[in-house]
Amino acid sequence: MINSSTMLVPPWLESLLSTSFFTICPRHNDSPRNECNMYCLDCMSGAFCFYCRSSRHKDHPVIQIRRSSYHDVVRVAEIQKVLDISEVQTYVINSARVLFLNERPQPKGPVGKGVSHLCEICGRSLLDPFRFCSLGCKLEGIKKNGEASFVLSNKNEEEIPQEREGMQRRLPTKEKEELREGRQQDMYRSTPPPTHSNSRRRKGIPQRAPFVT
């Protein structure tokens, strides 16, 4: 008997969410763009790099995974073509609207004051009145009660852009992140030293006027 939740979830999603990205491709170890940050929805065979896409998945539906502070994200513009992402919180990072693939670790402790929206699965605070913080948490919600779905319909395609208009929220300052597209030297780049304003510069030693006889 087919579980009702399997009818609400595409067959490739759980594989995508459990895949490890940004490893070095063993077939193109010495190439410059060898990070495995792509996933094929037809083959469902794990992550692969730019060169593998050209040679093995040229005409297949492929999505690119990006990274924000060591957490995997996907651009809304890509994922909403193949999934109903309604009820999942989205963020704007470097002018790109994205959502997180999986639940992110968070400090344990009481919920802060003023927090009115929480993920139904992991309890993470949300910026807007959504139900889930990530695709992974929405998947868990479907498995629990079946009250949501990832399956696109004509109604979804018309309503989602209207629901998201005006909700392109940026991450809070304490959680502000930068979107990485794959280059390891960028992903692990050290934080630049803080800059100082001109008002805090130490004044130079005053110079005497030349003595005129």
PDB file of C-alpha atoms in Angstrom:
ATOM      1  CA  MET A   1       0.000   0.000   0.000  1.00  0.00           C
ATOM      2  CA  ILE A   2       1.372   3.435  -0.947  1.00  0.00           C
ATOM      3  CA  ASN A   3       1.835   5.848   1.952  1.00  0.00           C
ATOM      4  CA  SER A   4      -0.281   8.966   1.390  1.00  0.00           C
ATOM      5  CA  SER A   5       2.723  11.191   2.172  1.00  0.00           C
ATOM      6  CA  THR A   6       4.649   9.758  -0.794  1.00  0.00           C
ATOM      7  CA  MET A   7       1.984  11.173  -3.122  1.00  0.00           C
ATOM      8  CA  LEU A   8       2.676  14.664  -1.719  1.00  0.00           C
ATOM      9  CA  VAL A   9       6.470  14.487  -2.106  1.00  0.00           C
ATOM     10  CA  PRO A  10       8.462  14.047  -5.352  1.00  0.00           C
ATOM     11  CA  PRO A  11      10.670  10.926  -5.391  1.00  0.00           C
ATOM     12  CA  TRP A  12      13.941  12.894  -5.598  1.00  0.00           C
ATOM     13  CA  LEU A  13      13.417  15.248  -2.637  1.00  0.00           C
ATOM     14  CA  GLU A  14      14.539  13.034   0.257  1.00  0.00           C
ATOM     15  CA  SER A  15      17.649  12.049  -1.693  1.00  0.00           C
ATOM     16  CA  LEU A  16      18.411  15.726  -2.337  1.00  0.00           C
ATOM     17  CA  LEU A  17      18.042  16.647   1.334  1.00  0.00           C
ATOM     18  CA  SER A  18      20.388  13.840   2.460  1.00  0.00           C
ATOM     19  CA  THR A  19      23.087  14.575  -0.147  1.00  0.00           C
ATOM     20  CA  SER A  20      26.442  16.060   0.881  1.00  0.00           C
ATOM     21  CA  PHE A  21      27.430  18.977  -1.326  1.00  0.00           C
ATOM     22  CA  PHE A  22      30.645  20.963  -1.901  1.00  0.00           C
ATOM     23  CA  THR A  23      32.949  17.975  -1.863  1.00  0.00           C
ATOM     24  CA  ILE A  24      35.651  17.728  -4.548  1.00  0.00           C
ATOM     25  CA  CYS A  25      34.610  15.812  -7.652  1.00  0.00           C
ATOM     26  CA  PRO A  26      36.832  12.706  -7.986  1.00  0.00           C
ATOM     27  CA  ARG A  27      36.556  12.795 -11.797  1.00  0.00           C
ATOM     28  CA  HIS A  28      37.782  16.396 -12.060  1.00  0.00           C
ATOM     29  CA  ASN A  29      40.069  16.702  -9.094  1.00  0.00           C
ATOM     30  CA  ASP A  30      42.511  19.065 -10.827  1.00  0.00           C
ATOM     31  CA  SER A  31      39.934  21.320 -12.484  1.00  0.00           C
ATOM     32  CA  PRO A  32      39.082  24.802 -11.166  1.00  0.00           C
ATOM     33  CA  ARG A  33      35.286  24.336 -10.903  1.00  0.00           C
ATOM     34  CA  ASN A  34      35.295  20.909  -9.285  1.00  0.00           C
ATOM     35  CA  GLU A  35      32.982  21.456  -6.302  1.00  0.00           C
ATOM     36  CA  CYS A  36      29.992  19.121  -6.318  1.00  0.00           C
ATOM     37  CA  ASN A  37      27.170  21.642  -5.976  1.00  0.00           C
ATOM     38  CA  MET A  38      24.617  20.349  -8.488  1.00  0.00           C
ATOM     39  CA  TYR A  39      21.885  17.722  -8.320  1.00  0.00           C
ATOM     40  CA  CYS A  40      19.983  15.958 -11.129  1.00  0.00           C
ATOM     41  CA  LEU A  41      16.279  15.412 -10.527  1.00  0.00           C
ATOM     42  CA  ASP A  42      16.133  12.580 -13.090  1.00  0.00           C
ATOM     43  CA  CYS A  43      19.182  10.541 -12.093  1.00  0.00           C
ATOM     44  CA  MET A  44      19.005  11.117  -8.298  1.00  0.00           C
ATOM     45  CA  SER A  45      22.605   9.892  -8.108  1.00  0.00           C
ATOM     46  CA  GLY A  46      24.169  12.383  -5.712  1.00  0.00           C
ATOM     47  CA  ALA A  47      26.021  15.657  -6.146  1.00  0.00           C
ATOM     48  CA  PHE A  48      28.236  16.443  -9.123  1.00  0.00           C
ATOM     49  CA  CYS A  49      30.289  19.311 -10.519  1.00  0.00           C
ATOM     50  CA  PHE A  50      30.034  21.729 -13.436  1.00  0.00           C
ATOM     51  CA  TYR A  51      31.968  19.430 -15.789  1.00  0.00           C
ATOM     52  CA  CYS A  52      29.847  16.387 -14.934  1.00  0.00           C
ATOM     53  CA  ARG A  53      26.748  18.349 -15.789  1.00  0.00           C
ATOM     54  CA  SER A  54      28.083  19.109 -19.261  1.00  0.00           C
ATOM     55  CA  SER A  55      29.041  15.509 -19.973  1.00  0.00           C
ATOM     56  CA  ARG A  56      26.494  13.398 -18.059  1.00  0.00           C
ATOM     57  CA  HIS A  57      23.408  15.551 -17.367  1.00  0.00           C
ATOM     58  CA  LYS A  58      23.328  17.928 -20.308  1.00  0.00           C
ATOM     59  CA  ASP A  59      19.596  17.645 -21.059  1.00  0.00           C
ATOM     60  CA  HIS A  60      18.416  16.742 -17.541  1.00  0.00           C
ATOM     61  CA  PRO A  61      16.627  18.953 -14.999  1.00  0.00           C
ATOM     62  CA  VAL A  62      19.406  20.126 -12.658  1.00  0.00           C
ATOM     63  CA  ILE A  63      19.362  22.500  -9.694  1.00  0.00           C
ATOM     64  CA  GLN A  64      22.385  24.247  -8.240  1.00  0.00           C
ATOM     65  CA  ILE A  65      22.958  24.277  -4.493  1.00  0.00           C
ATOM     66  CA  ARG A  66      24.613  27.252  -2.873  1.00  0.00           C
ATOM     67  CA  ARG A  67      26.024  27.765   0.588  1.00  0.00           C
ATOM     68  CA  SER A  68      25.368  30.366   3.243  1.00  0.00           C
ATOM     69  CA  SER A  69      27.576  30.132   6.343  1.00  0.00           C
ATOM     70  CA  TYR A  70      28.102  26.378   5.855  1.00  0.00           C
ATOM     71  CA  HIS A  71      24.386  25.676   5.333  1.00  0.00           C
ATOM     72  CA  ASP A  72      22.993  24.532   1.994  1.00  0.00           C
ATOM     73  CA  VAL A  73      20.459  26.798   0.294  1.00  0.00           C
ATOM     74  CA  VAL A  74      18.735  26.929  -3.075  1.00  0.00           C
ATOM     75  CA  ARG A  75      17.463  29.912  -4.975  1.00  0.00           C
ATOM     76  CA  VAL A  76      13.700  30.300  -4.945  1.00  0.00           C
ATOM     77  CA  ALA A  77      13.732  31.081  -8.674  1.00  0.00           C
ATOM     78  CA  GLU A  78      15.061  27.559  -9.339  1.00  0.00           C
ATOM     79  CA  ILE A  79      13.268  25.403  -6.793  1.00  0.00           C
ATOM     80  CA  GLN A  80       9.773  26.884  -7.204  1.00  0.00           C
ATOM     81  CA  LYS A  81       9.699  25.534 -10.768  1.00  0.00           C
ATOM     82  CA  VAL A  82       9.695  21.956  -9.465  1.00  0.00           C
ATOM     83  CA  LEU A  83       8.319  22.201  -5.898  1.00  0.00           C
ATOM     84  CA  ASP A  84       5.469  23.865  -4.068  1.00  0.00           C
ATOM     85  CA  ILE A  85       7.497  25.859  -1.523  1.00  0.00           C
ATOM     86  CA  SER A  86       4.527  27.547   0.125  1.00  0.00           C
ATOM     87  CA  GLU A  87       4.665  27.760   3.947  1.00  0.00           C
ATOM     88  CA  VAL A  88       8.500  27.732   3.958  1.00  0.00           C
ATOM     89  CA  GLN A  89      10.335  30.862   5.163  1.00  0.00           C
ATOM     90  CA  THR A  90      12.487  32.529   2.507  1.00  0.00           C
ATOM     91  CA  TYR A  91      15.349  34.995   2.948  1.00  0.00           C
ATOM     92  CA  VAL A  92      17.179  37.512   0.790  1.00  0.00           C
ATOM     93  CA  ILE A  93      20.954  37.038   0.771  1.00  0.00           C
ATOM     94  CA  ASN A  94      23.116  39.117  -1.560  1.00  0.00           C
ATOM     95  CA  SER A  95      19.968  40.215  -3.434  1.00  0.00           C
ATOM     96  CA  ALA A  96      18.998  36.577  -4.137  1.00  0.00           C
ATOM     97  CA  ARG A  97      15.898  35.065  -2.548  1.00  0.00           C
ATOM     98  CA  VAL A  98      16.725  31.646  -1.131  1.00  0.00           C
ATOM     99  CA  LEU A  99      15.468  29.009   1.271  1.00  0.00           C
ATOM    100  CA  PHE A 100      17.352  26.474   3.375  1.00  0.00           C
ATOM    101  CA  LEU A 101      17.370  22.791   2.503  1.00  0.00           C
ATOM    102  CA  ASN A 102      17.475  21.462   6.056  1.00  0.00           C
ATOM    103  CA  GLU A 103      16.984  22.458   9.663  1.00  0.00           C
ATOM    104  CA  ARG A 104      19.858  24.516  11.089  1.00  0.00           C
ATOM    105  CA  PRO A 105      21.291  23.996  14.584  1.00  0.00           C
ATOM    106  CA  GLN A 106      20.227  26.672  17.027  1.00  0.00           C
ATOM    107  CA  PRO A 107      21.123  27.565  20.621  1.00  0.00           C
ATOM    108  CA  LYS A 108      19.112  25.781  23.257  1.00  0.00           C
ATOM    109  CA  GLY A 109      17.133  27.889  25.638  1.00  0.00           C
ATOM    110  CA  PRO A 110      13.853  29.782  26.016  1.00  0.00           C
ATOM    111  CA  VAL A 111      12.393  31.586  23.032  1.00  0.00           C
ATOM    112  CA  GLY A 112      13.235  35.295  23.029  1.00  0.00           C
ATOM    113  CA  LYS A 113      10.647  37.941  23.747  1.00  0.00           C
ATOM    114  CA  GLY A 114       8.765  39.293  20.793  1.00  0.00           C
ATOM    115  CA  VAL A 115       9.067  36.072  18.756  1.00  0.00           C
ATOM    116  CA  SER A 116       5.626  35.298  17.339  1.00  0.00           C
ATOM    117  CA  HIS A 117       6.386  32.865  14.506  1.00  0.00           C
ATOM    118  CA  LEU A 118       8.062  29.483  15.039  1.00  0.00           C
ATOM    119  CA  CYS A 119       8.819  26.513  12.817  1.00  0.00           C
ATOM    120  CA  GLU A 120       6.304  23.775  13.639  1.00  0.00           C
ATOM    121  CA  ILE A 121       8.990  21.074  13.534  1.00  0.00           C
ATOM    122  CA  CYS A 122      12.227  22.443  15.039  1.00  0.00           C
ATOM    123  CA  GLY A 123      10.965  25.548  16.857  1.00  0.00           C
ATOM    124  CA  ARG A 124      13.293  27.987  15.075  1.00  0.00           C
ATOM    125  CA  SER A 125      12.039  31.579  15.140  1.00  0.00           C
ATOM    126  CA  LEU A 126      10.769  32.845  11.776  1.00  0.00           C
ATOM    127  CA  LEU A 127      10.524  36.370  10.424  1.00  0.00           C
ATOM    128  CA  ASP A 128       7.116  35.947   8.818  1.00  0.00           C
ATOM    129  CA  PRO A 129       3.973  33.847   9.425  1.00  0.00           C
ATOM    130  CA  PHE A 130       5.237  30.667   7.765  1.00  0.00           C
ATOM    131  CA  ARG A 131       4.989  27.135   9.130  1.00  0.00           C
ATOM    132  CA  PHE A 132       8.458  25.798   8.336  1.00  0.00           C
ATOM    133  CA  CYS A 133      12.053  27.036   8.326  1.00  0.00           C
ATOM    134  CA  SER A 134      13.316  24.712   5.578  1.00  0.00           C
ATOM    135  CA  LEU A 135      12.354  22.110   3.001  1.00  0.00           C
ATOM    136  CA  GLY A 136      13.426  19.389   5.418  1.00  0.00           C
ATOM    137  CA  CYS A 137      11.061  20.604   8.123  1.00  0.00           C
ATOM    138  CA  LYS A 138       8.192  20.847   5.654  1.00  0.00           C
ATOM    139  CA  LEU A 139       8.902  17.248   4.648  1.00  0.00           C
ATOM    140  CA  GLU A 140       8.693  16.174   8.298  1.00  0.00           C
ATOM    141  CA  GLY A 141       5.425  18.081   8.648  1.00  0.00           C
ATOM    142  CA  ILE A 142       3.944  16.234   5.676  1.00  0.00           C
ATOM    143  CA  LYS A 143       5.007  12.896   7.132  1.00  0.00           C
ATOM    144  CA  LYS A 144       3.387  13.782  10.463  1.00  0.00           C
ATOM    145  CA  ASN A 145      -0.001  15.052   9.368  1.00  0.00           C
ATOM    146  CA  GLY A 146      -0.145  15.333   5.573  1.00  0.00           C
ATOM    147  CA  GLU A 147      -1.515  18.884   5.772  1.00  0.00           C
ATOM    148  CA  ALA A 148       0.985  20.281   3.261  1.00  0.00           C
ATOM    149  CA  SER A 149       2.282  19.241  -0.135  1.00  0.00           C
ATOM    150  CA  PHE A 150       5.279  19.711  -2.422  1.00  0.00           C
ATOM    151  CA  VAL A 151       3.297  18.894  -5.560  1.00  0.00           C
ATOM    152  CA  LEU A 152       2.819  21.848  -7.897  1.00  0.00           C
ATOM    153  CA  SER A 153      -0.581  22.654  -9.302  1.00  0.00           C
ATOM    154  CA  ASN A 154      -1.892  25.434 -11.513  1.00  0.00           C
ATOM    155  CA  LYS A 155      -3.385  27.103  -8.442  1.00  0.00           C
ATOM    156  CA  ASN A 156      -0.027  26.994  -6.636  1.00  0.00           C
ATOM    157  CA  GLU A 157       1.776  28.585  -9.564  1.00  0.00           C
ATOM    158  CA  GLU A 158      -0.669  31.509  -9.578  1.00  0.00           C
ATOM    159  CA  GLU A 159      -0.797  32.084  -5.817  1.00  0.00           C
ATOM    160  CA  ILE A 160       2.840  31.677  -4.736  1.00  0.00           C
ATOM    161  CA  PRO A 161       4.229  34.855  -6.364  1.00  0.00           C
ATOM    162  CA  GLN A 162       1.390  36.894  -4.813  1.00  0.00           C
ATOM    163  CA  GLU A 163       1.949  35.382  -1.363  1.00  0.00           C
ATOM    164  CA  ARG A 164       5.668  36.122  -1.504  1.00  0.00           C
ATOM    165  CA  GLU A 165       5.331  39.718  -2.712  1.00  0.00           C
ATOM    166  CA  GLY A 166       6.503  42.017   0.046  1.00  0.00           C
ATOM    167  CA  MET A 167       7.942  39.151   2.103  1.00  0.00           C
ATOM    168  CA  GLN A 168      11.450  39.111   0.691  1.00  0.00           C
ATOM    169  CA  ARG A 169      12.919  39.497   4.148  1.00  0.00           C
ATOM    170  CA  ARG A 170      16.584  39.795   4.926  1.00  0.00           C
ATOM    171  CA  LEU A 171      18.191  37.826   7.713  1.00  0.00           C
ATOM    172  CA  PRO A 172      18.470  39.577  11.087  1.00  0.00           C
ATOM    173  CA  THR A 173      21.718  41.435  11.667  1.00  0.00           C
ATOM    174  CA  LYS A 174      23.008  38.838  14.137  1.00  0.00           C
ATOM    175  CA  GLU A 175      22.326  36.112  11.599  1.00  0.00           C
ATOM    176  CA  LYS A 176      23.382  37.939   8.457  1.00  0.00           C
ATOM    177  CA  GLU A 177      25.083  35.655   5.971  1.00  0.00           C
ATOM    178  CA  GLU A 178      26.722  35.782   2.583  1.00  0.00           C
ATOM    179  CA  LEU A 179      25.653  33.552  -0.267  1.00  0.00           C
ATOM    180  CA  ARG A 180      28.426  31.351  -1.647  1.00  0.00           C
ATOM    181  CA  GLU A 181      28.195  29.758  -5.060  1.00  0.00           C
ATOM    182  CA  GLY A 182      30.888  27.152  -4.702  1.00  0.00           C
ATOM    183  CA  ARG A 183      34.468  28.399  -4.731  1.00  0.00           C
ATOM    184  CA  GLN A 184      36.152  27.004  -1.654  1.00  0.00           C
ATOM    185  CA  GLN A 185      38.571  29.884  -1.327  1.00  0.00           C
ATOM    186  CA  ASP A 186      35.517  32.115  -0.917  1.00  0.00           C
ATOM    187  CA  MET A 187      33.580  29.785   1.360  1.00  0.00           C
ATOM    188  CA  TYR A 188      36.317  29.721   3.957  1.00  0.00           C
ATOM    189  CA  ARG A 189      37.605  33.255   3.494  1.00  0.00           C
ATOM    190  CA  SER A 190      38.597  34.938   6.733  1.00  0.00           C
ATOM    191  CA  THR A 191      36.692  37.925   8.022  1.00  0.00           C
ATOM    192  CA  PRO A 192      38.297  41.225   6.938  1.00  0.00           C
ATOM    193  CA  PRO A 193      39.559  43.517   9.712  1.00  0.00           C
ATOM    194  CA  PRO A 194      37.109  46.207  10.839  1.00  0.00           C
ATOM    195  CA  THR A 195      37.432  49.611   9.275  1.00  0.00           C
ATOM    196  CA  HIS A 196      37.668  52.734  11.407  1.00  0.00           C
ATOM    197  CA  SER A 197      35.886  55.965  10.709  1.00  0.00           C
ATOM    198  CA  ASN A 198      37.824  59.174  10.158  1.00  0.00           C
ATOM    199  CA  SER A 199      36.479  60.599  13.408  1.00  0.00           C
ATOM    200  CA  ARG A 200      38.456  58.066  15.411  1.00  0.00           C
ATOM    201  CA  ARG A 201      41.773  58.552  13.707  1.00  0.00           C
ATOM    202  CA  ARG A 202      44.566  59.768  15.917  1.00  0.00           C
ATOM    203  CA  LYS A 203      45.444  63.322  15.168  1.00  0.00           C
ATOM    204  CA  GLY A 204      48.953  64.049  13.969  1.00  0.00           C
ATOM    205  CA  ILE A 205      51.469  66.127  15.885  1.00  0.00           C
ATOM    206  CA  PRO A 206      50.795  69.819  15.214  1.00  0.00           C
ATOM    207  CA  GLN A 207      53.545  71.571  13.209  1.00  0.00           C
ATOM    208  CA  ARG A 208      54.970  74.920  14.246  1.00  0.00           C
ATOM    209  CA  ALA A 209      54.872  77.761  11.749  1.00  0.00           C
ATOM    210  CA  PRO A 210      58.325  78.602  10.343  1.00  0.00           C
ATOM    211  CA  PHE A 211      60.167  81.387  12.189  1.00  0.00           C
ATOM    212  CA  VAL A 212      60.530  84.451   9.991  1.00  0.00           C
ATOM    213  CA  THR A 213      63.345  86.960  10.694  1.00  0.00           C
TER     214      THR A 213
END
